[in-house]
Coordinates of C-alpha atoms in Angstrom, one line a residue:
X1 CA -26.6 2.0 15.0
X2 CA -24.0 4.6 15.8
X3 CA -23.4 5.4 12.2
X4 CA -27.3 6.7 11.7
X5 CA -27.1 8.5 15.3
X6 CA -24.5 11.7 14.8
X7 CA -25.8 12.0 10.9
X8 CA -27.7 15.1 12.3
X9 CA -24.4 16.8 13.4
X10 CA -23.1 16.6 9.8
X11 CA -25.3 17.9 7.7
X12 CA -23.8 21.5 8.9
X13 CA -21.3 20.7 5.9
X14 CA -22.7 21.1 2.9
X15 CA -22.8 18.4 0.3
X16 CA -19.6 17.4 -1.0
X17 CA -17.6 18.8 2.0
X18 CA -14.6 16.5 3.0
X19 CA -15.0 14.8 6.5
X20 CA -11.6 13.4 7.3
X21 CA -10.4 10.5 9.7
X22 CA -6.8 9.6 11.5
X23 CA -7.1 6.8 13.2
X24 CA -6.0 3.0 13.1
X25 CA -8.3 0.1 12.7
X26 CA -10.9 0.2 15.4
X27 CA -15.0 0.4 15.6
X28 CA -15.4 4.0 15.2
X29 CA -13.1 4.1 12.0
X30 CA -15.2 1.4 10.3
X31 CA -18.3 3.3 11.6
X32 CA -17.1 6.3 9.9
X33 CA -16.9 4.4 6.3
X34 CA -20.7 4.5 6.4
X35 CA -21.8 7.5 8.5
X36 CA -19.8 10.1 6.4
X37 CA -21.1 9.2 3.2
X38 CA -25.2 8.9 4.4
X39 CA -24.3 12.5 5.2
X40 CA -23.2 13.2 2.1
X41 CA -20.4 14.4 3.1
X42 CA -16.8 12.6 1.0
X43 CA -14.8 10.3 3.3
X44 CA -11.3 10.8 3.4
X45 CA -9.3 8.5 5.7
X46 CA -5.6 9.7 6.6
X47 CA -2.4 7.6 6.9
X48 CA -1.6 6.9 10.1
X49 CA 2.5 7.0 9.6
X50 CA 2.6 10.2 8.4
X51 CA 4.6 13.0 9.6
X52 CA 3.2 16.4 10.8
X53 CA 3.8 18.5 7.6
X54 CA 2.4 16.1 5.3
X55 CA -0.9 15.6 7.7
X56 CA -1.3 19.2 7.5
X57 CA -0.5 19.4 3.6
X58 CA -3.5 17.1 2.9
X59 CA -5.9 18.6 5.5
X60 CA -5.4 22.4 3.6
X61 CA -5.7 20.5 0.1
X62 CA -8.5 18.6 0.8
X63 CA -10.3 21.4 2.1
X64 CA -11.6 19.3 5.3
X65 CA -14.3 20.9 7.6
X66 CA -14.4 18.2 9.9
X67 CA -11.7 15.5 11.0
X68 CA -12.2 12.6 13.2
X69 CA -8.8 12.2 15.7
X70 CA -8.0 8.8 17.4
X71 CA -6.5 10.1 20.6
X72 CA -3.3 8.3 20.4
X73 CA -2.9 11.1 17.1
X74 CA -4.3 13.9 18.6
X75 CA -0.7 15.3 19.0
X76 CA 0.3 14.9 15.6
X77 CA -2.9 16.7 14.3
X78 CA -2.6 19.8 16.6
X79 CA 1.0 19.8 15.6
X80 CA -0.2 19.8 11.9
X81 CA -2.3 22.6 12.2
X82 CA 0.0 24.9 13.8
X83 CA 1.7 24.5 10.4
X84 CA -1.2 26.2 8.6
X85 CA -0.7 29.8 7.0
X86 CA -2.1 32.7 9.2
X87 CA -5.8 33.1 8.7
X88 CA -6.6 29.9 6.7
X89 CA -10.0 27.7 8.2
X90 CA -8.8 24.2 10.0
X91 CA -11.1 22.0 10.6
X92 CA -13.4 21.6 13.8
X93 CA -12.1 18.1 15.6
X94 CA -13.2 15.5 17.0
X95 CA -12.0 12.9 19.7
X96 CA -12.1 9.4 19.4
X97 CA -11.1 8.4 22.8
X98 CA -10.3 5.3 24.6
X99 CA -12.2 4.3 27.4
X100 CA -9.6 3.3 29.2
X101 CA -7.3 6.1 28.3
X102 CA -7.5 9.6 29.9
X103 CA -8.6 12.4 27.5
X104 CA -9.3 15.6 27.0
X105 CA -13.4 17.0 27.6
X106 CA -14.5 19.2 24.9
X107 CA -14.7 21.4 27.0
X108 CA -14.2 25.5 26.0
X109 CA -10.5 25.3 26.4
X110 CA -10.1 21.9 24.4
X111 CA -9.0 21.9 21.0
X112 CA -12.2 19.5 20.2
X113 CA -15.4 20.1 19.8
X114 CA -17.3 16.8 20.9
X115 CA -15.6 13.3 21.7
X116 CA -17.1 10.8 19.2
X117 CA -19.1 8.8 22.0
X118 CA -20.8 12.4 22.7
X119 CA -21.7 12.5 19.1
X120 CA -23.2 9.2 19.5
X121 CA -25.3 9.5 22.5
X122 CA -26.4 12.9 21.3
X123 CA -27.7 11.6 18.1
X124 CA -31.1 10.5 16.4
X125 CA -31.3 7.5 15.8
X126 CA -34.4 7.8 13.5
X127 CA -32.3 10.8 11.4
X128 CA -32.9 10.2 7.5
X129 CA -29.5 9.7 5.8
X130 CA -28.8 11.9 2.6
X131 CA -28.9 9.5 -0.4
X132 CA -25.9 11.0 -3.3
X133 CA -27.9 13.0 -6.0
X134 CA -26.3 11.4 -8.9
X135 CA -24.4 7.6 -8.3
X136 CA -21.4 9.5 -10.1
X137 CA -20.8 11.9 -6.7
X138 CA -17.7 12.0 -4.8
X139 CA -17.9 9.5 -2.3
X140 CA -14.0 9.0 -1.1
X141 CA -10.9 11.0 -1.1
X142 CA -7.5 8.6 -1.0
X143 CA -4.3 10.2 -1.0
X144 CA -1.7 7.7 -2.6
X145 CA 0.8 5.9 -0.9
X146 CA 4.0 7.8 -2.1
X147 CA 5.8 5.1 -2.9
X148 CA 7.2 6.8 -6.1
X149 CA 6.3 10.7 -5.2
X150 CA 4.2 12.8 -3.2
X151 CA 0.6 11.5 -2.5
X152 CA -1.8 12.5 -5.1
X153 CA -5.8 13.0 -4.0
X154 CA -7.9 10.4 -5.6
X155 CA -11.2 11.0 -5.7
X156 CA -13.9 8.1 -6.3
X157 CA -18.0 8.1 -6.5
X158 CA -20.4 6.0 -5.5
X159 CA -20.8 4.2 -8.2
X160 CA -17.2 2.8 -8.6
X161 CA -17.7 1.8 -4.7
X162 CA -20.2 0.0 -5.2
X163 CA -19.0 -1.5 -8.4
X164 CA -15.7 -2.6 -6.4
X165 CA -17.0 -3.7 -3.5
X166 CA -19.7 -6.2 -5.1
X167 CA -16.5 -7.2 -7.7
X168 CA -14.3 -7.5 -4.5
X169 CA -16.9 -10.1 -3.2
X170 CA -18.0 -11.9 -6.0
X171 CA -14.4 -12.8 -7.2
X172 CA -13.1 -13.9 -3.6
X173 CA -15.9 -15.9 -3.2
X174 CA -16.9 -14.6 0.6
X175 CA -19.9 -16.6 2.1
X176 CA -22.2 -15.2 4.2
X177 CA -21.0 -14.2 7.9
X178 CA -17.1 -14.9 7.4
X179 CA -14.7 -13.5 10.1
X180 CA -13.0 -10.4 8.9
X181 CA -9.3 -9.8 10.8
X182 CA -8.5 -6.2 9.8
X183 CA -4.4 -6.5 9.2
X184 CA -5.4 -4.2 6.3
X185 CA -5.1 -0.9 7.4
X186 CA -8.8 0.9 6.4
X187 CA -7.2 4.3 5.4
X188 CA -5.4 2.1 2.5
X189 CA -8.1 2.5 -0.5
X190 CA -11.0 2.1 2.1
X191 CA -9.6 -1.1 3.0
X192 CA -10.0 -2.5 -0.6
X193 CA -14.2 -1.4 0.2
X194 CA -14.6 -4.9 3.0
X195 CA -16.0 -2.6 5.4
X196 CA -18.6 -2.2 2.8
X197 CA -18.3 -5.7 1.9
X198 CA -18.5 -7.7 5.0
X199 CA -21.2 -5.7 6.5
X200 CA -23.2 -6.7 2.8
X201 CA -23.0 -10.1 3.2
X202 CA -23.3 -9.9 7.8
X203 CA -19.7 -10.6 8.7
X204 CA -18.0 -10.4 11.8
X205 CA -15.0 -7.9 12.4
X206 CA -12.2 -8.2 14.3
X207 CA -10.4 -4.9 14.3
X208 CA -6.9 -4.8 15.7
X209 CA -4.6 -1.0 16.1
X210 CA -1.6 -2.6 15.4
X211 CA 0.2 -5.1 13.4
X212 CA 1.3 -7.9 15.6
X213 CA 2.3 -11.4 14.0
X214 CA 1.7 -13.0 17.7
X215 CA -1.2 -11.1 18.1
X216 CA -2.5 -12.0 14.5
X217 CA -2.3 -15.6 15.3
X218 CA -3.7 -15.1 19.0
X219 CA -6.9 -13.8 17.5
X220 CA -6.8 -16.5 14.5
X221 CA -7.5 -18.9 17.0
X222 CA -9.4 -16.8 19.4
X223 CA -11.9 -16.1 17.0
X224 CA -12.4 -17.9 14.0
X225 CA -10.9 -15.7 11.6
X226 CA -12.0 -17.1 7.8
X227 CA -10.6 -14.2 6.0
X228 CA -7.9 -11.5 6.1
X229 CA -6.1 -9.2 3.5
X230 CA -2.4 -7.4 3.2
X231 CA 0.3 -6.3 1.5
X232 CA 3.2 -9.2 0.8
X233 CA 5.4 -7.6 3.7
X234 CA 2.2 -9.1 6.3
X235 CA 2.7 -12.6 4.8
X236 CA 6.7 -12.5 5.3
X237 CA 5.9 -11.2 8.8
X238 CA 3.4 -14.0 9.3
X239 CA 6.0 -16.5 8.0
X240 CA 8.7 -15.5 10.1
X241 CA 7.4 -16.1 13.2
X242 CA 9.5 -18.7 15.5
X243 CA 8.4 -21.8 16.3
X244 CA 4.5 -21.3 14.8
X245 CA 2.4 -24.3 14.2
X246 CA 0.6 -24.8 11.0
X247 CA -3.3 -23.0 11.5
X248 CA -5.9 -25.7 12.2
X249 CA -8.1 -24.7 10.0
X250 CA -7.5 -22.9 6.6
X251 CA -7.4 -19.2 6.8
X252 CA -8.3 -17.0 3.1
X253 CA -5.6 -14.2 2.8
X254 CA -5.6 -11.7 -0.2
X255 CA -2.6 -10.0 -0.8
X256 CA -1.9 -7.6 -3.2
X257 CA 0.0 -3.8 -3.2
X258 CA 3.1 -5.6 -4.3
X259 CA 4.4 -7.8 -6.2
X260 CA 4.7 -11.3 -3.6
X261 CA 7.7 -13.3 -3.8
X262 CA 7.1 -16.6 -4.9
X263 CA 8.9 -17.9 -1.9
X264 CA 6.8 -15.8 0.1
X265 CA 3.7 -17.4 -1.0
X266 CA 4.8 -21.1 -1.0
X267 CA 6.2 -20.2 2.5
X268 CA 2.8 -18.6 3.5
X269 CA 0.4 -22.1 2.5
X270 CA 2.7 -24.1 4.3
X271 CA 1.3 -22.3 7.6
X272 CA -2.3 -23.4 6.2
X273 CA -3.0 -19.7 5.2
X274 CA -5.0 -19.8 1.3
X275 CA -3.7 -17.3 -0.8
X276 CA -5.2 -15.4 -3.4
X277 CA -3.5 -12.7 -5.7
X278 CA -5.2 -9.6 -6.5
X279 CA -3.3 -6.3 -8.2
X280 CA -4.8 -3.2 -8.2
X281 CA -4.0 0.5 -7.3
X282 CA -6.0 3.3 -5.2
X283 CA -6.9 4.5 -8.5
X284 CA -9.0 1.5 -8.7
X285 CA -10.3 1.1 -5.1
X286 CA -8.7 -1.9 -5.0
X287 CA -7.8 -4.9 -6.9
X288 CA -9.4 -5.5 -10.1
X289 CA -7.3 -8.1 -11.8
X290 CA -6.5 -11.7 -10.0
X291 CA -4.3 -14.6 -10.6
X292 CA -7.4 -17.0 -11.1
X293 CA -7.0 -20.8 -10.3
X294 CA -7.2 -23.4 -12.4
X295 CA -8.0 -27.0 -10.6
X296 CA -5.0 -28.1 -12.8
X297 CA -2.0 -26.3 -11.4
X298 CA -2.9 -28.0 -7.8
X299 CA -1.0 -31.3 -9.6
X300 CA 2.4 -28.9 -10.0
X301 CA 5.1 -28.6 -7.6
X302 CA 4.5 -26.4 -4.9
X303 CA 7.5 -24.5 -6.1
X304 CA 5.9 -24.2 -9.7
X305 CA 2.3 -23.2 -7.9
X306 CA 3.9 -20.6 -6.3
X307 CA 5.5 -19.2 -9.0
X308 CA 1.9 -18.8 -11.0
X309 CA 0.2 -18.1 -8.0
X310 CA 2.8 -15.0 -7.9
X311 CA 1.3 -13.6 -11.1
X312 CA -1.1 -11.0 -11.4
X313 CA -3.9 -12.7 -13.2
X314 CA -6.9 -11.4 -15.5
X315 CA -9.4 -9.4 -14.9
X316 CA -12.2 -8.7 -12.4
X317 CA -15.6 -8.3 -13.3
X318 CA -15.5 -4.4 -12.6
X319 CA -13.0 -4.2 -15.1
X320 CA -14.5 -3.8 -18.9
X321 CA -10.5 -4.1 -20.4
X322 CA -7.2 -4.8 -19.3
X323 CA -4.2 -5.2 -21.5
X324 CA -0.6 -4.7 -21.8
X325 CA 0.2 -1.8 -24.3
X326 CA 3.5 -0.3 -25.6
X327 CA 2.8 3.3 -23.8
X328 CA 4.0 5.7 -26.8
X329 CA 1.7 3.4 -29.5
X330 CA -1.2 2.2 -27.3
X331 CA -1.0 -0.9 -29.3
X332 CA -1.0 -4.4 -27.2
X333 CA 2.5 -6.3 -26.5
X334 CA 3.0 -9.9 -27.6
X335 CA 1.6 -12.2 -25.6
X336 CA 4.8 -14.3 -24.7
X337 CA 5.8 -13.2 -21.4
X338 CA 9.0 -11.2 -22.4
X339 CA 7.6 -8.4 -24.1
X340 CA 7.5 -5.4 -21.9
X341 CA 4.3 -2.7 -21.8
X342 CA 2.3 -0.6 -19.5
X343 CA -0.7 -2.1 -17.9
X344 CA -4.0 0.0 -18.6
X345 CA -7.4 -0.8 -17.5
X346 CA -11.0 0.2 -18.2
X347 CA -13.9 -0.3 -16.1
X348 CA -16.3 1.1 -13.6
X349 CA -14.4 1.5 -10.3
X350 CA -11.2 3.4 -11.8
X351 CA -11.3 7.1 -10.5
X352 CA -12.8 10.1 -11.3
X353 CA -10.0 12.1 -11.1
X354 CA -7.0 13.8 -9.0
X355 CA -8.4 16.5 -6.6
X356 CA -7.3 20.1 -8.1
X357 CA -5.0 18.5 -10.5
X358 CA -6.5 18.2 -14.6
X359 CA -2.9 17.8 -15.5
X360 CA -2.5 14.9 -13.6
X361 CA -5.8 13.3 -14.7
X362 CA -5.4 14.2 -18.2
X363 CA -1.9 12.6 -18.1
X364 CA -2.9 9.0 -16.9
X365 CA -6.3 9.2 -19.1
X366 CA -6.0 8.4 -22.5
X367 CA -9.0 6.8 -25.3
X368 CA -10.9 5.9 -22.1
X369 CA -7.7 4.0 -20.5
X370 CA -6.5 4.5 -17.1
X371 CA -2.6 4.1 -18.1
X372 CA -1.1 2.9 -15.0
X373 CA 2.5 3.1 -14.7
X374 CA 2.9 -0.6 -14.3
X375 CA 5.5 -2.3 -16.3
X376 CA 4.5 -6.3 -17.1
X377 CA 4.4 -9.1 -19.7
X378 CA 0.9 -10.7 -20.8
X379 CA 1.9 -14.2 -20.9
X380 CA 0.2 -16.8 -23.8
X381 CA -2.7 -18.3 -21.0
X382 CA -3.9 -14.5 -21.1
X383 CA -2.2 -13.6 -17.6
X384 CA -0.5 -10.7 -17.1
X385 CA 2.5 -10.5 -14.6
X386 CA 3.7 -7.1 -13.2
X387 CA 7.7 -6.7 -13.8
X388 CA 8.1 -3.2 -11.9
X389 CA 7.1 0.4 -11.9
X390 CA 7.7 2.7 -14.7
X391 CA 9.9 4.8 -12.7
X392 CA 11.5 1.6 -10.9
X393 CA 12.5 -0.3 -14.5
X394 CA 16.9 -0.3 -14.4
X395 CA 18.6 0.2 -17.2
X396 CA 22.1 -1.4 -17.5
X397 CA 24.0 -1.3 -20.3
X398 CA 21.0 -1.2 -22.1
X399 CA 19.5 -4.1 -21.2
X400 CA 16.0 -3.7 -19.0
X401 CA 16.5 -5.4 -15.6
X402 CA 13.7 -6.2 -13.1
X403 CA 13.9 -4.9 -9.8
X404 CA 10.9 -7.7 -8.9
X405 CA 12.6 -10.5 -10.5
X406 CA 15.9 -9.9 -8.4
X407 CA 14.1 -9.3 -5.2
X408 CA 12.2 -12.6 -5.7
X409 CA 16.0 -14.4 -6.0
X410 CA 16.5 -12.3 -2.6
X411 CA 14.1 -13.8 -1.2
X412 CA 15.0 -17.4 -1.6
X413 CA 17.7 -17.0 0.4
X414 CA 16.9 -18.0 3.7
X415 CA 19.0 -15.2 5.9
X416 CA 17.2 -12.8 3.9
X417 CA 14.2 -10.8 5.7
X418 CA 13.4 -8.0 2.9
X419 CA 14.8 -7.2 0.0
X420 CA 14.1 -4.3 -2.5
X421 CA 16.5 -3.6 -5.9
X422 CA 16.7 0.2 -7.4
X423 CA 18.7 1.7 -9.6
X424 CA 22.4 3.2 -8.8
X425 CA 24.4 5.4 -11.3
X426 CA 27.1 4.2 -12.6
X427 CA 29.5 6.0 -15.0
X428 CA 29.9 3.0 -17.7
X429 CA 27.0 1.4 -17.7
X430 CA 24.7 3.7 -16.6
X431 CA 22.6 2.4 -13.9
X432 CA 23.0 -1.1 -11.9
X433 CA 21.1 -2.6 -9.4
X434 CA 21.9 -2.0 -5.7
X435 CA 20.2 -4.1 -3.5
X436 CA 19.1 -3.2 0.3
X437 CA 18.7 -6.1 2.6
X438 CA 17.3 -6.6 6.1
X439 CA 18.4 -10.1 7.5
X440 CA 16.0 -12.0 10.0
X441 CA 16.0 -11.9 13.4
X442 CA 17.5 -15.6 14.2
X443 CA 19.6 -15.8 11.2
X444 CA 22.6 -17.9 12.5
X445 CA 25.5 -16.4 10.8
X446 CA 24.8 -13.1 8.8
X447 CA 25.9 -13.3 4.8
X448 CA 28.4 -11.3 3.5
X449 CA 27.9 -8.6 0.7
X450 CA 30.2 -11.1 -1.7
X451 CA 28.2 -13.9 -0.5
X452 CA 24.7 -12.4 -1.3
X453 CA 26.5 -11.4 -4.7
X454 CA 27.2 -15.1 -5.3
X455 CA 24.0 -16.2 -4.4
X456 CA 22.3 -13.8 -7.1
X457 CA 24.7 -15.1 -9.3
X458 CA 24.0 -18.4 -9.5
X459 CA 20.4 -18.2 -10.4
X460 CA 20.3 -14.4 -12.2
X461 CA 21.8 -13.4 -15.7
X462 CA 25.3 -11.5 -14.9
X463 CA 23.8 -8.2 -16.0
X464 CA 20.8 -8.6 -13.4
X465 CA 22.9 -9.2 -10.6
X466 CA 23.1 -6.5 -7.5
X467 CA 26.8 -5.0 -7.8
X468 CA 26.0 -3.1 -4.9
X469 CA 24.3 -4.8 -1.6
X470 CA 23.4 -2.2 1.7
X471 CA 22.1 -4.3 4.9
X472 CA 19.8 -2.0 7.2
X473 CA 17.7 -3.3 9.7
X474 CA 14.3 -2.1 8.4
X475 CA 13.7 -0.7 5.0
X476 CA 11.8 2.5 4.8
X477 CA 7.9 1.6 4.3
X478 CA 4.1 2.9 3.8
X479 CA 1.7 2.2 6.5
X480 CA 0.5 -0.6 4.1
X481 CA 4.3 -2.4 3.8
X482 CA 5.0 -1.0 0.5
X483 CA 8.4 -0.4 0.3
X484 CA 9.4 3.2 -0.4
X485 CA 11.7 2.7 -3.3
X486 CA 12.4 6.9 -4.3
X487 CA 13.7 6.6 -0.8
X488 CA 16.4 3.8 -1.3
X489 CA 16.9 5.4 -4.9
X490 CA 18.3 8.7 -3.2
X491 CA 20.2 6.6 -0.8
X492 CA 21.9 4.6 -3.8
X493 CA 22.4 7.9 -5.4
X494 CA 24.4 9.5 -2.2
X495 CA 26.2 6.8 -1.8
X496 CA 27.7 6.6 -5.4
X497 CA 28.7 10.2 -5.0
X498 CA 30.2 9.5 -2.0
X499 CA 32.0 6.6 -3.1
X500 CA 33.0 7.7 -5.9
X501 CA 35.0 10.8 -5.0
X502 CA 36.7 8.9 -2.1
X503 CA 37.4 6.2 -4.6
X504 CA 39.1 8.7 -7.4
X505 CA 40.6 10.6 -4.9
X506 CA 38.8 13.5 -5.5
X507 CA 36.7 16.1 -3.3
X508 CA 35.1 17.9 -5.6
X509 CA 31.5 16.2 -6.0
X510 CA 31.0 16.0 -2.1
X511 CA 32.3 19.5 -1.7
X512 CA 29.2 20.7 -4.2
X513 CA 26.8 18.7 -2.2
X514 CA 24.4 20.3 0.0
X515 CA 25.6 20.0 4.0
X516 CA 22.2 18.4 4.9
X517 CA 22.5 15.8 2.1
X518 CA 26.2 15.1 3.1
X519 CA 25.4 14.9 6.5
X520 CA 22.4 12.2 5.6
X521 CA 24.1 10.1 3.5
X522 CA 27.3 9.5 6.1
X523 CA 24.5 8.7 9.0
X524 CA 22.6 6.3 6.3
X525 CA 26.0 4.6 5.6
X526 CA 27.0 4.6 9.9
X527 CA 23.9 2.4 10.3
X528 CA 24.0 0.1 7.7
X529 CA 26.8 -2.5 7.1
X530 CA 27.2 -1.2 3.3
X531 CA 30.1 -2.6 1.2
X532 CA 30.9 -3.4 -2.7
X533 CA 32.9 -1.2 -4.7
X534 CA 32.8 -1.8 -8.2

C-alpha cells in the first residue's frame, strides 16, 4: 500500500499545504491522488506541456511545499525555479525515477530530497491517515487549461470529489473490476476523479506516459481494456489510424472537453469503440451533464445518431440545476434549439472558488449559479447543445456564427485532419471566420484553399462560411487536445494586418507593430500554406 507508507513524511506540512505533482500517467501519479489527500495535505497535479515560466508561475501561486518530479521533467522544474524572485521558499523535491533510467541519488549535492521509491520503503505502513476536518476542505488545486486565457487555480473539497466521482460512476454505468486505459491525462481535472472511481468499484489500470494510437490499440488487445476516456482530438487520432481493424470486442469511451464532431463520433463506433458524451469543465471536476440514450434513436441512421449523440445532454445526478439562461437577465432561453444563452449549473461538485482571486469567483457566481461561459441552445426533448465559448461566438455582419458548427462541416471532409474556426477582423463586416486546417497524413491530393471554401459552401449558410482558410500541420493544443483558440485568434489577427497593408499598398500598420510580433506573424505565415484574400 504505497500510498499509506510515506504518509509519515507529509505531515511536516501543515494542513491545507499544497503537495504538487509533474508527471505523466504512471503508478506513482495515480498513487499520489490518494496519499496526498490522507495527509491532508491539497493535491495539485501540474500539466505536463507546460513551459518553464508558467511551471514556475503556478508553483509561487500555489504556494507548494512539496512537489513530486517524474524524471523525464526534472529539467524543466529546476529550470522553473531558477525563475523564482531572490529569497522566495521553493519547494523541497522529489524524484520519481525510472528503474531503468539513470538518476540522480538524493544525495547532499542533489537538488532532491528523497526519490519516491525511498519514500516508500522508508514508510509505515500501519501510519493513520489524516481524515479532512470538515467534508467542505480543500482537497484539489486544478489550474485551467488556458484555452481562452491564463490558467486560473481551482480549488475543490472533499465533498464535491466525492459527489463527482460517485456521479461519474453511477451515470457511466461501470461494473465492478472494468479495465481502465489511462489516455486521459490525470493532471486534467484529476482525470475526471476515475482514479478514485476505479479503485471504488476494484478496477484494473493500465497506465500509459504517452499518447500512442498504435500503442492504444496494442494494449486494447493486450489487456482487455473495457473502458477509456478523452478529449474528441483522441477519438480522431484513434480513427485515423491506417489500415486498423474493427476491436473485437466493444470498448466504452467517454469523451468530453470539446465539442465532438459528429463525423468523429459516427467514425469512432464504426471501429467498435461505444461512445458516450459527457460536458463538463474543471470547475466541475468533470462532466456533470450527458447526452443520455434513448433505446429509440438506435432505429435512426447512423448519420442522424451521431448527430444526437454529438449533443451535450441533461444533467448528472451531482448536478441540482442546469439550464440555458440569457446572461444579462438570468432568465431561461426558449427551448427550440436556436435560441442562444449561457449554460449555468448548480450542484454539489462545482468549485469552491479560484485560489487568491474573489474577483474571479464573484464574477462566475451569481444566485447560487456557476455561470459558465458556454454558449448553447436547450433544444424541445430538454437537451442542451454547446454552440461555442463566450469569447469564441463570431460576429459577422451581425449575424452570430458558430465556430463548432463550421468545424463539424470541416470535418466531413475527408482530407481534413483538424479543424478549428475563430474570428478575423474585417473592416466591413466586422469579424469572419478564418479557418485553420491540418490535412491527414495519407491524404491523396491536398485541397485547395478555394476548394475547402466550396466545400463549406455547399452545406453552410453564405455568412457562416470560412473566407479565410490557413493549413498548418498541427494546431496549437493543451495537454488534453483542446485546441488553443486565443492562439489561432492572434494568428488571424496578424495576419489581417499584415495582409491588409500589403493589399492597400500601405506600410503604415506593420510599421506600428511591435518587431517581435512582426517577426512572429511572417514565420507563422512561412510554415503554413495560407491563402484567400477577400
Amino acid at each position: 500500500m504505497p500510498p499509506r507508507r510515506f504518509l509519515h513524511l507529509l505531515p511536516r506540512h501543515r494542513r491545507g499545504h499544497v503537495v504538487s505533482v509533474l508527471s505523466p500517467n504512471i503508478p506513482a501519479m495515480y498513487e499520489l491522488h490518494f496519499a496526498v489527500p490522507m495527509s491532508g495535505a491539497v493535491l495539485n497535479t501540474i500539466n505536463t506541456r507546460l513551459d518553464t515560466r508558467t511551471v514556475s508561475l503556478l508553483l509561487r501561486h500555489s504556494q507548494s511545499k512539496l512537489l513530486f518530479v517524474d524524471h523525464t521533467l526534472s529539467s524543466l522544474v529546476l529550470d522553473a525555479l531558477h525563475l523564482f524572485p531572490p529569497n522566495t521558499p521553493t519547494p523541497l523535491l522529489v524524484l520519481i525515477a525510472d528503474h531503468d533510467a539513470p538518476h540522480p541519488n538524493s544525495s547532499d549535492s542533489s537538488p532532491f530530497c528523497a526519490t519516491y521509491e525511498e519514500m516508500v520503503e522508508s514508510g509505515d505502513p500501519d501510519f493513520q491517515w489524516t481524515l479532512p476536518e470538515d467534508e467542505w476542505d480543500p482537497m484539489t488545486l486544478n489550474y485551467t487549461s488556458g484555452t481562452t486565457s491564463s490558467p486560473k487555480g481551482v480549488v475543490h473539497g472533499h465533498r464535491g470529489l466525492f459527489i463527482i466521482t460517485v456521479n461519474s460512476l453511477l451515470d457511466w454505468a461501470v461494473p465492478r473490476q472494468p479495465v481502465y486505459l489511462w489516455t486521459l491525462p490525470m493532471f486534467h481535472a484529476n482525470g475526471w476523479s476515475y482514479p478514485y472511481g476505479i479503485a471504488a468499484v476494484g478496477g484494473t489500470n493500465v497506465c500509459v506516459r504517452k499518447f500512442d494510437a498504435h500503442v492504444i490499440y496494442d494494449l486494447i488487445r493486450r489487456h482487455g481494456v473495457t473502458h477509456m476516456c478523452g478529449a474528441p482530438v483522441v477519438l480522431n487520432m484513434l480513427t485515423n489510424v491506417p489500415n486498423n481493424e474493427p476491436l473485437r470486442n466493444p470498448v466504452q469511451i467517454m469523451t468530453s472537453g470539446a465539442p465532438p464532431p459528429a463525423a468523429v463520433l459516427s467514425r469512432t463506433e464504426s471501429l467498435g469503440f461505444v461512445v458516450s458524451h459527457g460536458y463538463g469543465l474543471t470547475e466541475t471536476a468533470g462532466p456533470v451533464v450527458s447526452c443520455a440514450w434513448k433505446p429509440g434513436w438506435n432505429k435512426l441512421p447512423a448519420t442522424e445518431r451521431a448527430r444526437l449523440k454529438s449533443r451535450q445532454g441533461v444533467r448528472m445526478v451531482a448536478m441540482t440545476h442546469v439550464d440555458v439562461v440569457d446572461p444579462d437577465t438570468g432568465a431561461p432561453v426558449k427551448r427550440d434549439g436556436s435560441s442562444l444563452g449561457e449554460v449555468v449549473f448548480r450542484g454539489g461538485s462545482v468549485m469552491l472558488g479560484y485560489l487568491k482571486d474573489p474577483k474571479g469567483t464573484a464574477s462566475c457566481m451569481k444566485d447560487g449559479l456557476f455561470y459558465t461561459g458556454d454558449v448553447a441552445v436547450m433544444h424541445a426533448d430538454g437537451y442542451l447543445e454547446i454552440k461555442d465559448r463566450s469569447k469564441d461566438m463570431i460576429i459577422s455582419g451581425g449575424e452570430n456564427v458558430s465556430s463548432v458548427e463550421v468545424e463539424s462541416v470541416l470535418y466531413t471532409n475527408a482530407a481534413v485532419n483538424e479543424a478549428a474556426v475563430v474570428a478575423r477582423p474585417d473592416e466591413f463586416w466586422g469579424e469572419t471566420p478564418c479557418a485553420f486546417v491540418s490535412l491527414k497524413a495519407d491524404v491523396a491530393r491536398r485541397p485547395t484553399e478555394k476548394e475547402i471554401i466550396e466545400y463549406c459552401r455547399g452545406k453552410l449558410p453564405h455568412y457562416m462560411v470560412p473566407k479565410t482558410v490557413v493549413f498548418k500541420e498541427e494546431l496549437p493544443k493543451t495537454s488534453t487536445g483542446k485546441i488553443q483558440k486565443f492562439v489561432l485568434r492572434e494568428m488571424a489577427a496578424q495576419c489581417y494586418l499584415i495582409r491588409g497593408s500589403l493589399r492597400n499598398g500601405y506600410t503604415v500598420r506593420v510599421r506600428s507593430m511591435p518587431v517581435s510580433m512582426i517577426r512572429r506573424t511572417t514565420v507563422s505565415m512561412i510554415r503554413s500554406t495560407t491563402v484567400s484574400m477577400i
